[in-house]
Amino acid sequence: MSLSGGPDVDAAHAAFAQYQWLVKPDEAQRNAIENALGWLSEHSKASGPLLGAATAFHAWVEAGHARAPMRAALIRHWRRTDILHFPLPLVGARAFIADAPWEPSEWIPFFLNCLNDEITAVENRTRALERSWRHARLQSGAQRSTSRADKVIDILAAYPLISATCLSDELGLSLKAAYIYLERFLSNGLIVEVTHRTARRLFALKELEPLREIVRPPKRPLPGRKRGRPRKSESQETTPPEEDVDIRPPGPVSTFAPINYEELERAIENAERIIRRYRAD
């Protein structure tokens, strides 16, 4: 992502701040989250964990509180009430766009619909990544007993983005071996490079190709370079040569069960049921 302009820096700062609320809050943030959890518990007694959460969120914002602690509290609340088994970041962010309705009778169904859209998006992305992972596994060409191709694909599926250095550390490969695997998969169309640069390159499975349009390096002048068009030799990317490398013996081959989508499907059903009931009232 380019950080050359003010809006990009502000967006990155806001994203990191929200990430901290959701993943690693400090003491003051934890206290604010506990306060929001109290609101959620109180409203859920009469209306249930989904409709009660929507009502509590509206009342929380109406009282002048910030959204961040309530968003973090939502995930914890839904895990405690068995709506979620995993901390999926479902927060209904689109319910706070500029032209969103604010009257409770209109906003609460709108918020629940936004949650449903987020659940559907997560489900679709998860299914797409699973298809990409399985396709890459079949096409990885892992034939020799010393090949780590399958494990490389598994690591790529586990990480949204990964560098050759991280891959080397995770699998105990030399950096050269990690690059050879990544370059082979890249040329075979199984993975994509998303960083548009020759240093600190990041790779992902094919289904994450849209990240190429989001992740862009900052534009900096080359030291000592004069104005004008760069020479061809300066603009070409260099890649490690294809050669045999000493790869450590592989461990036991991992097996993976099919991904269980019951959690997402149950959340979708609950949201749809509450929306229908709320509209009927």
Coordinates of C-alpha atoms in Angstrom, one line a residue:
M1 CA 0.0 0.0 0.0
S2 CA 1.3 3.4 -0.9
L3 CA 1.9 5.7 2.1
S4 CA 3.0 8.7 0.0
G5 CA -0.1 10.8 0.7
G6 CA -1.9 12.0 3.8
P7 CA -5.2 10.1 3.3
D8 CA -3.3 6.8 2.9
V9 CA -1.4 7.4 6.2
D10 CA -4.6 8.3 8.0
A11 CA -6.3 5.1 6.6
A12 CA -3.4 2.9 7.6
H13 CA -3.4 4.5 11.1
A14 CA -7.2 3.9 11.5
A15 CA -6.9 0.3 10.3
F16 CA -4.1 -0.4 12.7
A17 CA -6.0 1.2 15.6
Q18 CA -9.1 -0.9 14.8
Y19 CA -6.9 -4.0 14.6
Q20 CA -5.5 -3.3 18.1
W21 CA -9.1 -3.0 19.5
L22 CA -10.0 -6.3 18.0
V23 CA -6.8 -8.3 18.6
K24 CA -4.6 -6.8 21.3
P25 CA -6.3 -4.0 23.3
D26 CA -4.4 -2.2 26.0
E27 CA -5.7 -1.8 29.6
A28 CA -7.8 1.3 28.9
Q29 CA -9.3 -0.4 25.7
R30 CA -10.1 -3.6 27.7
N31 CA -12.0 -1.5 30.2
A32 CA -14.0 0.2 27.5
I33 CA -14.8 -3.2 25.9
E34 CA -16.0 -4.6 29.2
N35 CA -18.3 -1.6 29.5
A36 CA -19.7 -2.2 26.0
L37 CA -20.1 -5.9 26.9
G38 CA -22.4 -4.8 29.8
W39 CA -24.6 -3.0 27.4
L40 CA -24.8 -6.0 25.1
S41 CA -25.6 -8.4 27.9
E42 CA -28.4 -6.1 29.2
H43 CA -30.1 -5.7 25.8
S44 CA -29.7 -9.4 24.9
K45 CA -31.8 -10.5 27.9
A46 CA -35.0 -9.4 26.2
S47 CA -34.1 -9.4 22.5
G48 CA -31.5 -12.2 22.0
P49 CA -27.9 -12.0 21.0
L50 CA -28.4 -10.6 17.5
L51 CA -31.3 -8.2 17.7
G52 CA -30.2 -7.2 21.2
A53 CA -26.7 -6.4 19.9
A54 CA -28.1 -4.2 17.2
T55 CA -30.3 -2.4 19.8
A56 CA -27.4 -2.0 22.2
F57 CA -25.1 -0.7 19.4
H58 CA -27.6 2.0 18.4
A59 CA -28.1 3.0 22.0
W60 CA -24.3 3.0 22.7
V61 CA -23.6 5.4 19.8
E62 CA -26.7 7.5 20.6
A63 CA -25.2 8.0 24.1
G64 CA -22.0 9.5 22.5
H65 CA -19.7 6.5 22.9
A66 CA -17.1 5.5 20.3
R67 CA -17.8 2.6 18.0
A68 CA -14.4 0.8 18.4
P69 CA -15.0 -0.7 21.8
M70 CA -18.5 -1.9 20.8
R71 CA -17.2 -3.5 17.7
A72 CA -14.6 -5.5 19.8
A73 CA -17.3 -6.3 22.3
L74 CA -19.6 -7.7 19.6
I75 CA -17.2 -10.4 18.7
R76 CA -16.7 -11.4 22.3
H77 CA -20.4 -11.3 23.0
W78 CA -21.3 -13.5 20.1
R79 CA -18.7 -16.0 21.1
R80 CA -20.0 -16.2 24.6
T81 CA -23.6 -16.7 23.3
D82 CA -22.5 -19.4 20.8
I83 CA -23.3 -17.3 17.7
L84 CA -19.7 -17.5 16.7
H85 CA -17.2 -20.3 17.5
F86 CA -14.3 -18.2 16.1
P87 CA -13.5 -14.5 16.4
L88 CA -14.7 -13.5 12.9
P89 CA -14.5 -9.7 12.5
L90 CA -18.3 -9.2 11.9
V91 CA -19.0 -5.6 12.9
G92 CA -21.6 -4.2 10.5
A93 CA -19.2 -1.4 9.4
R94 CA -21.4 -0.4 6.4
A95 CA -24.2 0.5 8.8
F96 CA -22.4 3.7 9.6
I97 CA -22.0 5.1 6.1
A98 CA -23.0 8.8 5.6
D99 CA -26.4 8.1 4.1
A100 CA -27.4 5.3 6.4
P101 CA -30.7 5.7 8.2
W102 CA -30.5 6.4 11.9
E103 CA -34.0 6.0 13.2
P104 CA -34.0 2.7 15.2
S105 CA -36.8 1.2 13.2
E106 CA -34.8 1.6 10.1
W107 CA -31.2 1.3 11.3
I108 CA -31.5 -1.9 13.2
P109 CA -32.7 -4.0 10.2
F110 CA -30.1 -2.2 8.1
F111 CA -27.4 -3.1 10.6
L112 CA -28.5 -6.8 10.6
N113 CA -28.5 -6.8 6.8
C114 CA -25.0 -5.4 6.8
L115 CA -23.9 -8.3 9.1
N116 CA -25.5 -10.7 6.7
D117 CA -23.5 -9.2 3.8
E118 CA -20.3 -9.5 5.8
I119 CA -21.0 -13.1 6.6
T120 CA -21.7 -13.9 3.0
A121 CA -18.5 -12.2 1.9
V122 CA -16.5 -14.2 4.4
E123 CA -18.1 -17.4 3.3
N124 CA -17.5 -16.7 -0.4
R125 CA -13.9 -15.7 0.2
T126 CA -13.3 -18.8 2.3
R127 CA -14.7 -21.1 -0.3
A128 CA -12.7 -19.4 -3.0
L129 CA -9.5 -19.8 -1.0
E130 CA -10.2 -23.4 -0.4
R131 CA -10.7 -24.0 -4.1
S132 CA -7.5 -22.2 -4.8
W133 CA -5.6 -24.2 -2.2
R134 CA -6.9 -27.5 -3.5
H135 CA -6.1 -26.6 -7.1
A136 CA -2.6 -25.5 -6.2
R137 CA -2.1 -28.7 -4.2
L138 CA -3.0 -30.8 -7.3
Q139 CA -0.9 -28.7 -9.7
S140 CA 2.1 -28.2 -7.4
G141 CA 4.1 -31.0 -9.0
A142 CA 5.3 -32.6 -5.7
Q143 CA 6.7 -35.9 -7.0
R144 CA 10.1 -36.4 -5.4
S145 CA 10.2 -37.8 -1.9
T146 CA 12.3 -34.7 -0.8
S147 CA 9.8 -32.2 -2.3
R148 CA 8.3 -29.7 0.0
A149 CA 5.9 -28.3 -2.6
D150 CA 2.7 -29.4 -0.8
K151 CA 3.9 -27.8 2.4
V152 CA 4.7 -24.6 0.6
I153 CA 1.2 -24.5 -0.8
D154 CA -0.2 -25.2 2.7
I155 CA 1.7 -22.3 4.2
L156 CA 0.5 -20.0 1.4
A157 CA -3.1 -21.0 2.2
A158 CA -2.5 -20.3 6.0
Y159 CA -1.0 -16.8 5.4
P160 CA -2.8 -14.1 3.5
L161 CA 0.6 -12.8 2.3
I162 CA 4.0 -14.3 2.7
S163 CA 7.6 -13.5 1.8
A164 CA 10.4 -15.9 0.9
T165 CA 12.1 -15.2 4.2
C166 CA 9.0 -16.1 6.2
L167 CA 8.5 -19.2 4.1
S168 CA 12.1 -20.2 4.7
D169 CA 11.7 -19.8 8.5
E170 CA 8.4 -21.7 8.6
L171 CA 9.6 -24.7 6.7
G172 CA 13.3 -24.7 7.5
L173 CA 14.3 -24.2 3.9
S174 CA 17.2 -22.2 2.6
L175 CA 16.2 -18.8 1.3
K176 CA 17.2 -19.9 -2.2
A177 CA 15.0 -23.0 -2.0
A178 CA 12.1 -20.9 -0.9
Y179 CA 12.5 -18.5 -3.9
I180 CA 12.8 -21.4 -6.3
Y181 CA 9.4 -22.8 -5.1
L182 CA 7.8 -19.4 -5.2
E183 CA 9.1 -18.6 -8.7
R184 CA 8.0 -22.0 -10.0
F185 CA 4.5 -21.6 -8.6
L186 CA 4.4 -18.0 -9.9
S187 CA 5.3 -19.1 -13.5
N188 CA 2.7 -21.9 -13.3
G189 CA -0.1 -19.4 -12.4
L190 CA -0.7 -21.0 -9.0
I191 CA 0.2 -18.0 -6.9
V192 CA 0.5 -14.2 -7.5
E193 CA 3.0 -11.6 -6.5
V194 CA 1.2 -8.6 -5.0
T195 CA 4.0 -6.1 -4.2
H196 CA 5.2 -4.8 -7.6
R197 CA 8.8 -4.6 -6.5
T198 CA 12.1 -6.6 -6.5
A199 CA 12.9 -6.4 -2.7
R200 CA 10.7 -7.7 0.1
R201 CA 8.3 -9.3 -2.3
L202 CA 5.0 -10.8 -1.0
F203 CA 3.2 -13.7 -2.5
A204 CA -0.4 -15.1 -2.1
L205 CA -2.6 -17.8 -3.6
K206 CA -4.2 -17.0 -7.0
E207 CA -7.6 -16.1 -5.4
L208 CA -6.0 -13.1 -3.6
E209 CA -4.9 -11.5 -6.9
P210 CA -7.1 -8.4 -6.3
L211 CA -4.6 -7.4 -3.6
R212 CA -2.2 -6.4 -6.4
E213 CA -4.5 -3.3 -6.9
I214 CA -4.4 -2.4 -3.2
V215 CA -0.8 -3.1 -2.2
R216 CA 1.5 -0.6 -3.9
P217 CA 5.0 0.4 -3.0
P218 CA 5.7 4.1 -2.3
K219 CA 7.3 6.0 -5.2
R220 CA 10.8 7.0 -4.3
P221 CA 13.6 8.3 -6.6
L222 CA 16.6 6.1 -7.0
P223 CA 19.7 7.5 -5.3
G224 CA 22.0 9.1 -7.8
R225 CA 19.7 8.6 -10.7
K226 CA 19.2 11.5 -13.1
R227 CA 15.8 12.6 -14.5
G228 CA 14.5 10.7 -17.5
R229 CA 13.6 7.2 -18.5
P230 CA 15.4 4.4 -16.6
R231 CA 17.7 2.1 -18.4
K232 CA 16.4 -1.4 -19.3
S233 CA 18.9 -3.0 -17.0
E234 CA 17.6 -1.0 -14.1
S235 CA 13.9 -1.9 -14.6
Q236 CA 14.3 -5.6 -15.0
E237 CA 13.6 -7.8 -12.0
T238 CA 16.2 -10.3 -10.9
T239 CA 15.2 -13.8 -9.7
P240 CA 17.2 -16.6 -8.3
P241 CA 18.3 -19.2 -10.9
E242 CA 16.5 -22.4 -11.3
E243 CA 18.9 -25.0 -9.8
D244 CA 19.0 -28.0 -7.5
V245 CA 19.2 -27.0 -3.9
D246 CA 19.7 -28.8 -0.7
I247 CA 16.3 -29.1 0.9
R248 CA 15.9 -30.6 4.3
P249 CA 14.0 -33.9 4.6
P250 CA 10.3 -33.4 4.9
G251 CA 8.3 -34.3 8.0
P252 CA 5.0 -36.2 8.0
V253 CA 2.7 -35.1 5.3
S254 CA -0.2 -33.1 6.7
T255 CA -3.8 -34.0 5.9
F256 CA -6.6 -31.5 6.0
A257 CA -10.2 -32.1 6.6
P258 CA -12.8 -30.2 4.5
I259 CA -13.6 -26.8 5.9
N260 CA -16.7 -26.7 8.1
Y261 CA -19.1 -24.0 7.1
E262 CA -21.7 -24.7 9.7
E263 CA -20.6 -21.6 11.8
L264 CA -21.2 -19.2 8.9
E265 CA -24.4 -20.9 7.8
R266 CA -25.9 -20.8 11.3
A267 CA -25.0 -17.1 11.7
I268 CA -26.7 -16.4 8.3
E269 CA -29.9 -18.3 9.3
N270 CA -30.0 -16.5 12.7
A271 CA -29.6 -13.1 11.1
E272 CA -32.3 -13.8 8.5
R273 CA -34.7 -15.1 11.1
I274 CA -34.4 -12.1 13.3
I275 CA -34.7 -9.7 10.4
R276 CA -38.0 -11.4 9.3
R277 CA -39.3 -11.3 12.9
Y278 CA -38.4 -7.6 13.3
R279 CA -40.0 -6.6 10.0
A280 CA -43.2 -8.6 10.9
D281 CA -43.5 -6.6 14.2

